[in-house]
Coordinates of C-alpha atoms in Angstrom, one line a residue:
M1 CA -63.8 -8.4 4.4
A2 CA -67.2 -7.8 5.8
I3 CA -67.6 -11.2 7.2
P4 CA -67.0 -11.2 11.0
G5 CA -63.7 -12.7 12.1
L6 CA -62.1 -12.7 8.7
Y7 CA -60.8 -9.1 8.6
Q8 CA -58.0 -9.6 10.9
Y9 CA -57.2 -12.8 9.2
I10 CA -57.0 -11.4 5.7
Q11 CA -54.9 -8.4 6.9
E12 CA -52.1 -10.5 8.4
M13 CA -52.2 -12.7 5.2
I14 CA -51.6 -9.5 3.0
S15 CA -48.8 -8.4 5.2
K16 CA -46.9 -11.6 5.0
Q17 CA -47.3 -11.8 1.3
I18 CA -46.0 -8.4 1.0
A19 CA -43.2 -8.8 3.5
S20 CA -42.1 -11.9 1.7
L21 CA -41.1 -9.7 -1.4
Y22 CA -38.8 -7.8 0.8
L23 CA -35.3 -8.9 2.3
W24 CA -35.3 -7.7 5.8
P25 CA -31.9 -7.8 7.6
Q26 CA -32.5 -9.9 10.7
T27 CA -29.0 -9.3 12.1
L28 CA -26.0 -7.3 11.2
E29 CA -22.6 -8.6 12.4
I30 CA -19.7 -6.4 12.5
P31 CA -16.4 -7.8 13.3
I32 CA -14.1 -5.6 15.6
L33 CA -10.4 -6.0 15.1
D34 CA -8.6 -6.5 18.4
G35 CA -5.5 -4.4 19.1
S36 CA -3.0 -7.1 17.9
V37 CA -4.5 -7.2 14.5
G38 CA -4.5 -3.5 14.2
A39 CA -1.0 -3.1 15.2
T40 CA 0.2 -5.2 12.3
K41 CA -1.1 -2.6 9.9
K42 CA 1.3 0.0 11.1
P43 CA 4.6 -0.1 9.0
V44 CA 7.5 -1.1 11.3
G45 CA 10.4 -1.1 8.9
I46 CA 11.8 -1.2 5.4
L47 CA 12.9 -4.3 3.5
H48 CA 15.8 -3.6 0.9
V49 CA 15.7 -6.3 -1.7
K50 CA 18.3 -6.7 -4.4
V51 CA 17.6 -8.8 -7.2
V52 CA 21.0 -10.1 -8.3
R53 CA 20.7 -12.6 -11.0
A54 CA 19.1 -16.0 -12.2
L55 CA 20.8 -19.2 -13.4
K56 CA 19.6 -22.0 -15.8
L57 CA 16.0 -20.7 -16.4
L58 CA 13.7 -22.7 -18.6
K59 CA 13.7 -22.3 -22.3
M60 CA 10.3 -21.0 -23.3
D61 CA 11.0 -19.3 -26.8
L62 CA 11.1 -21.2 -29.9
L63 CA 14.7 -20.3 -30.3
G64 CA 15.5 -22.0 -27.1
S65 CA 15.7 -18.8 -25.1
S66 CA 13.5 -16.7 -22.8
D67 CA 12.9 -13.1 -21.9
P68 CA 13.0 -13.1 -18.1
Y69 CA 11.9 -10.6 -15.6
V70 CA 10.9 -10.7 -11.9
K71 CA 7.9 -9.5 -9.9
L72 CA 8.4 -9.1 -6.2
S73 CA 5.9 -8.3 -3.3
L74 CA 5.1 -9.0 0.3
S75 CA 2.3 -11.2 1.5
G76 CA -0.7 -9.3 3.0
E77 CA -0.3 -6.3 0.9
R78 CA -2.6 -4.9 -1.8
L79 CA 0.0 -2.9 -3.4
P80 CA 1.0 -3.6 -7.1
A81 CA 4.2 -5.9 -7.2
K82 CA 7.4 -4.4 -8.1
K83 CA 9.2 -5.4 -11.2
T84 CA 12.6 -5.6 -12.8
S85 CA 13.6 -5.0 -16.3
I86 CA 13.3 -7.6 -19.0
K87 CA 16.4 -9.5 -20.0
M88 CA 15.9 -10.4 -23.7
R89 CA 17.0 -13.8 -24.8
N90 CA 18.9 -14.8 -21.7
L91 CA 18.8 -17.8 -19.5
N92 CA 21.3 -16.6 -16.9
P93 CA 20.2 -12.8 -16.7
L94 CA 22.0 -10.3 -14.3
W95 CA 19.9 -7.5 -12.9
N96 CA 21.5 -6.2 -9.8
E97 CA 18.5 -4.0 -9.2
D98 CA 17.3 -2.7 -5.9
F99 CA 13.8 -2.3 -4.4
K100 CA 12.4 -1.2 -1.2
L101 CA 9.1 -2.5 0.5
T102 CA 7.4 -1.5 3.5
V103 CA 7.2 -4.3 6.3
K104 CA 4.2 -4.3 8.7
D105 CA 4.7 -7.8 10.2
P106 CA 8.1 -9.3 9.9
Q107 CA 7.2 -12.4 11.9
S108 CA 4.5 -13.4 9.5
Q109 CA 5.3 -11.9 6.2
V110 CA 7.2 -13.5 3.2
L111 CA 8.8 -12.0 0.2
Q112 CA 7.1 -13.3 -2.9
L113 CA 9.3 -13.7 -5.9
H114 CA 7.9 -14.8 -9.3
V115 CA 10.0 -15.1 -12.7
Y116 CA 8.2 -14.5 -16.0
D117 CA 8.9 -15.0 -19.5
W118 CA 7.9 -11.7 -21.2
E119 CA 5.8 -12.0 -24.4
K120 CA 5.0 -9.3 -26.7
V121 CA 1.5 -10.6 -27.3
G122 CA -0.7 -12.7 -24.9
T123 CA 0.0 -13.6 -21.4
H124 CA 3.5 -14.1 -19.9
D125 CA 4.6 -17.5 -19.3
K126 CA 5.7 -18.5 -15.6
L127 CA 9.3 -19.5 -15.4
G128 CA 9.0 -20.5 -11.5
M129 CA 8.5 -18.8 -8.2
Q130 CA 9.8 -18.8 -4.7
V131 CA 9.2 -17.2 -1.1
V132 CA 11.4 -16.0 1.8
P133 CA 9.9 -15.6 5.1
L134 CA 11.2 -12.2 6.9
R135 CA 11.6 -14.0 9.9
L136 CA 14.8 -15.5 8.8
L137 CA 16.3 -12.0 8.6
A138 CA 18.5 -10.4 11.4
P139 CA 17.7 -6.4 11.5
H140 CA 20.3 -4.5 9.5
E141 CA 22.2 -7.7 8.3
T142 CA 22.2 -8.3 4.6
Q143 CA 21.7 -12.0 3.7
E144 CA 22.0 -13.5 0.3
F145 CA 19.7 -16.4 -0.8
S146 CA 20.2 -18.6 -3.9
L147 CA 16.6 -19.8 -4.2
D148 CA 15.7 -23.0 -6.2
L149 CA 12.7 -22.0 -8.3
V150 CA 9.4 -24.2 -8.0
K151 CA 6.1 -24.0 -10.1
N152 CA 4.1 -23.3 -6.8
T153 CA 4.3 -23.5 -3.0
N154 CA 2.4 -27.0 -3.1
P155 CA 5.2 -29.5 -1.7
N156 CA 3.2 -32.6 -3.2
D157 CA 3.1 -31.0 -6.7
P158 CA 5.3 -33.6 -8.8
Q159 CA 5.8 -30.7 -11.2
N160 CA 8.0 -28.9 -8.5
K161 CA 10.6 -31.7 -9.0
K162 CA 11.5 -30.2 -12.3
P163 CA 14.5 -28.0 -12.4
R164 CA 13.6 -24.4 -13.0
G165 CA 16.7 -22.8 -12.2
Q166 CA 17.8 -20.5 -9.4
L167 CA 17.2 -17.0 -8.4
V168 CA 19.8 -15.0 -6.3
V169 CA 18.5 -12.1 -4.1
Q170 CA 20.1 -10.1 -1.3
M171 CA 17.8 -8.8 1.5
T172 CA 18.1 -6.4 4.4
F173 CA 15.3 -5.6 7.0
N174 CA 15.8 -2.2 8.5
P175 CA 13.3 -1.4 11.3
F176 CA 12.3 2.0 12.2
K177 CA 14.2 3.1 15.4
E178 CA 11.2 3.2 17.5
D179 CA 10.5 -0.6 16.6
Y180 CA 14.0 -1.8 16.8
E181 CA 13.5 -2.9 20.4
R182 CA 10.8 -5.1 19.4
F183 CA 12.9 -7.4 17.1
S184 CA 16.5 -7.2 18.5
G185 CA 16.4 -5.8 22.0
P186 CA 17.2 -2.2 23.4
L187 CA 19.5 0.1 21.3
D188 CA 22.6 1.5 22.7
R189 CA 21.3 5.0 22.0
Y190 CA 18.2 4.5 24.0
A191 CA 18.3 6.7 27.1
S192 CA 17.2 5.2 30.4
N193 CA 14.6 7.0 32.5
E194 CA 14.3 6.5 36.3
S195 CA 12.2 3.4 35.9
G196 CA 14.7 1.7 33.7
V197 CA 12.6 1.4 30.7
G198 CA 14.1 2.3 27.4
R199 CA 12.9 5.3 25.7
L200 CA 13.5 6.7 22.2
P201 CA 15.6 9.8 21.6
K202 CA 13.5 12.8 20.3
H203 CA 13.6 13.6 16.9
D204 CA 16.4 16.2 15.9
G205 CA 18.0 17.8 12.9
S206 CA 20.6 15.1 12.6
I207 CA 18.1 12.6 11.7
C208 CA 19.1 12.4 7.9
G209 CA 19.0 8.7 7.2
A210 CA 16.6 6.6 5.2
G211 CA 13.1 6.4 6.4
L212 CA 9.3 6.2 5.5
L213 CA 7.2 9.3 4.9
S214 CA 3.5 8.4 5.6
V215 CA 0.8 10.8 4.5
I216 CA -2.8 10.2 6.0
L217 CA -5.6 12.1 4.3
Q218 CA -8.2 12.3 6.8
R219 CA -11.0 14.6 5.4
A220 CA -11.7 18.1 3.9
E221 CA -14.4 20.5 4.8
G222 CA -16.1 23.1 2.7
V223 CA -14.8 22.4 -0.6
E224 CA -17.3 23.7 -3.4
G225 CA -16.9 23.2 -7.3
K226 CA -18.5 25.3 -9.7
Y227 CA -20.1 22.6 -11.7
H228 CA -19.9 19.5 -9.3
N229 CA -18.6 18.2 -5.9
N230 CA -17.2 14.6 -6.3
P231 CA -13.8 15.4 -4.6
Y232 CA -10.8 13.1 -4.4
A233 CA -7.3 14.5 -3.4
V234 CA -4.0 14.1 -5.4
I235 CA -0.6 13.9 -3.5
I236 CA 2.5 14.9 -5.6
F237 CA 5.8 14.4 -4.0
K238 CA 9.4 14.0 -5.7
G239 CA 7.7 13.4 -9.2
E240 CA 5.4 10.5 -7.6
K241 CA 1.7 11.0 -7.8
K242 CA -0.9 9.2 -5.6
K243 CA -4.7 9.5 -5.5
S244 CA -7.3 9.1 -2.8
K245 CA -10.8 7.4 -3.4
L246 CA -13.5 9.7 -5.0
V247 CA -16.5 10.7 -2.7
K248 CA -19.7 11.4 -4.6
R249 CA -21.8 14.6 -4.1
T250 CA -20.3 16.0 -1.0
R251 CA -18.6 19.3 0.3
D252 CA -17.1 17.5 3.2
P253 CA -15.4 14.3 2.0
C254 CA -14.0 11.7 4.5
W255 CA -11.2 9.7 3.0
N256 CA -9.0 8.3 6.0
E257 CA -6.4 6.8 3.4
E258 CA -2.7 6.4 4.0
F259 CA 0.0 6.8 1.3
Q260 CA 3.7 5.9 1.8
F261 CA 7.0 7.0 0.3
V262 CA 10.3 5.1 1.0
L263 CA 13.0 7.6 1.0
E264 CA 16.9 7.4 1.1
E265 CA 17.2 10.5 3.1
A266 CA 15.1 13.0 5.5
P267 CA 13.0 15.4 3.4
L268 CA 14.4 18.3 5.2
K269 CA 14.1 20.9 2.3
D270 CA 11.2 19.2 0.4
M271 CA 7.5 20.2 0.1
I272 CA 4.7 17.9 -0.7
H273 CA 1.8 19.1 -2.8
I274 CA -1.9 18.1 -2.2
E275 CA -4.9 19.1 -4.5
V276 CA -8.4 18.5 -3.9
I277 CA -10.1 17.9 -7.3
S278 CA -13.8 17.3 -8.2
K279 CA -14.4 15.0 -11.3
R280 CA -17.7 14.8 -13.2
L281 CA -19.3 11.5 -12.9
H282 CA -20.9 11.4 -16.5
F283 CA -19.9 12.6 -19.7
S284 CA -20.7 16.3 -20.2
L285 CA -19.4 19.2 -22.6
L286 CA -18.9 21.1 -19.3
R287 CA -15.6 21.0 -17.6
R288 CA -15.0 17.4 -16.6
K289 CA -12.6 18.1 -13.8
E290 CA -11.8 21.1 -11.5
S291 CA -9.7 22.1 -8.8
L292 CA -11.2 22.7 -5.4
G293 CA -7.9 23.9 -3.8
H294 CA -4.7 23.0 -2.9
V295 CA -2.0 23.3 -0.2
D296 CA 2.0 22.8 -0.4
I297 CA 3.4 21.7 3.1
N298 CA 7.1 22.1 4.1
L299 CA 8.3 18.8 5.4
N300 CA 11.2 20.3 7.5
D301 CA 9.0 20.4 10.9
V302 CA 7.6 16.7 10.2
V303 CA 11.3 15.4 10.0
H304 CA 12.1 17.5 13.4
N305 CA 9.0 16.4 15.3
G306 CA 8.3 13.1 13.7
R307 CA 4.8 13.8 13.3
I308 CA 2.3 16.7 12.5
N309 CA -1.5 16.6 12.6
E310 CA -3.0 19.8 11.2
K311 CA -5.7 21.5 9.4
Y312 CA -4.8 23.7 6.4
D313 CA -6.6 26.3 4.5
L314 CA -6.9 25.3 0.9
I315 CA -5.4 27.8 -1.4
N316 CA -7.8 29.1 -4.2
S317 CA -10.8 27.8 -2.4
K318 CA -13.4 30.0 -0.7
N319 CA -13.8 28.0 2.6
G320 CA -12.2 24.9 2.0
V321 CA -9.9 23.1 4.8
I322 CA -8.2 19.7 4.6
C323 CA -7.1 17.7 7.7
I324 CA -3.7 16.0 7.1
E325 CA -1.4 13.7 9.4
I326 CA 2.2 13.2 8.1
R327 CA 4.7 11.0 9.9
W328 CA 8.5 10.6 9.4
E329 CA 10.0 7.3 10.5
V330 CA 13.7 6.4 10.3
T331 CA 15.5 3.2 9.9

């Protein structure tokens, strides 16, 4: 290091060797969704599906029968698939069971139907599957489909030529009133303004049909636990419970999560219960969970106004508040 001219060279060599031990990010690319992609995430209607029956299913059991049930879901969704009941020892089961799914893009989404043979132990055998593009449906018109079951969606798979039976389903797509114009033209009950552009009628108490209740948990502020602060939120509505993600070590959690409830009629006289709870991250003899406060929201105003976006003081909390948006969209 004392030799003239070598000091700077040796310093640079040491720096390079140390830097090679670390992973320095050179670029950070963040894709930004355009408006068209973001718009597809907003629900535009409700798909009503009746799983009617199946015919001539494959025999999977040793006794020459099967115990079938159907799983159904929409493409592009991460929600758990809905399931029919299990029909024991039946190759021609009759279900007549109804399901509702929220639709975000009827032009591209498909209904995915998978038929399984239930097993008490081990994995359930696949009996067949089929898909139905939602673009085949006209709004508010019920259509019945008799679907030939296949092994998969690959048209070149020779196993798809093997008869696997049929599945009969009925489907109805009911768009929300504000989105109806996008799929079938203006509604008669739209009023025209001076420019001639259709506009929606305001929400009023007469809107009492089926619809979608969307609850957007935005954030909470000032929540404080006695033993820990790892808050998450629980939504309870009509006996159904939904949970947000847990945010570690904070009194000001930000969730920005949306939860949906498909309803047969407007919740004019209903309330929704939202509670903030802290959960201990590690095992301890002290209290594992504790409530950081709750709020009960009357949904009458949501139905009449179509949307509320409010900050609520949490009950049983010193200074905690929660910010919530709730929307009601009718079909």
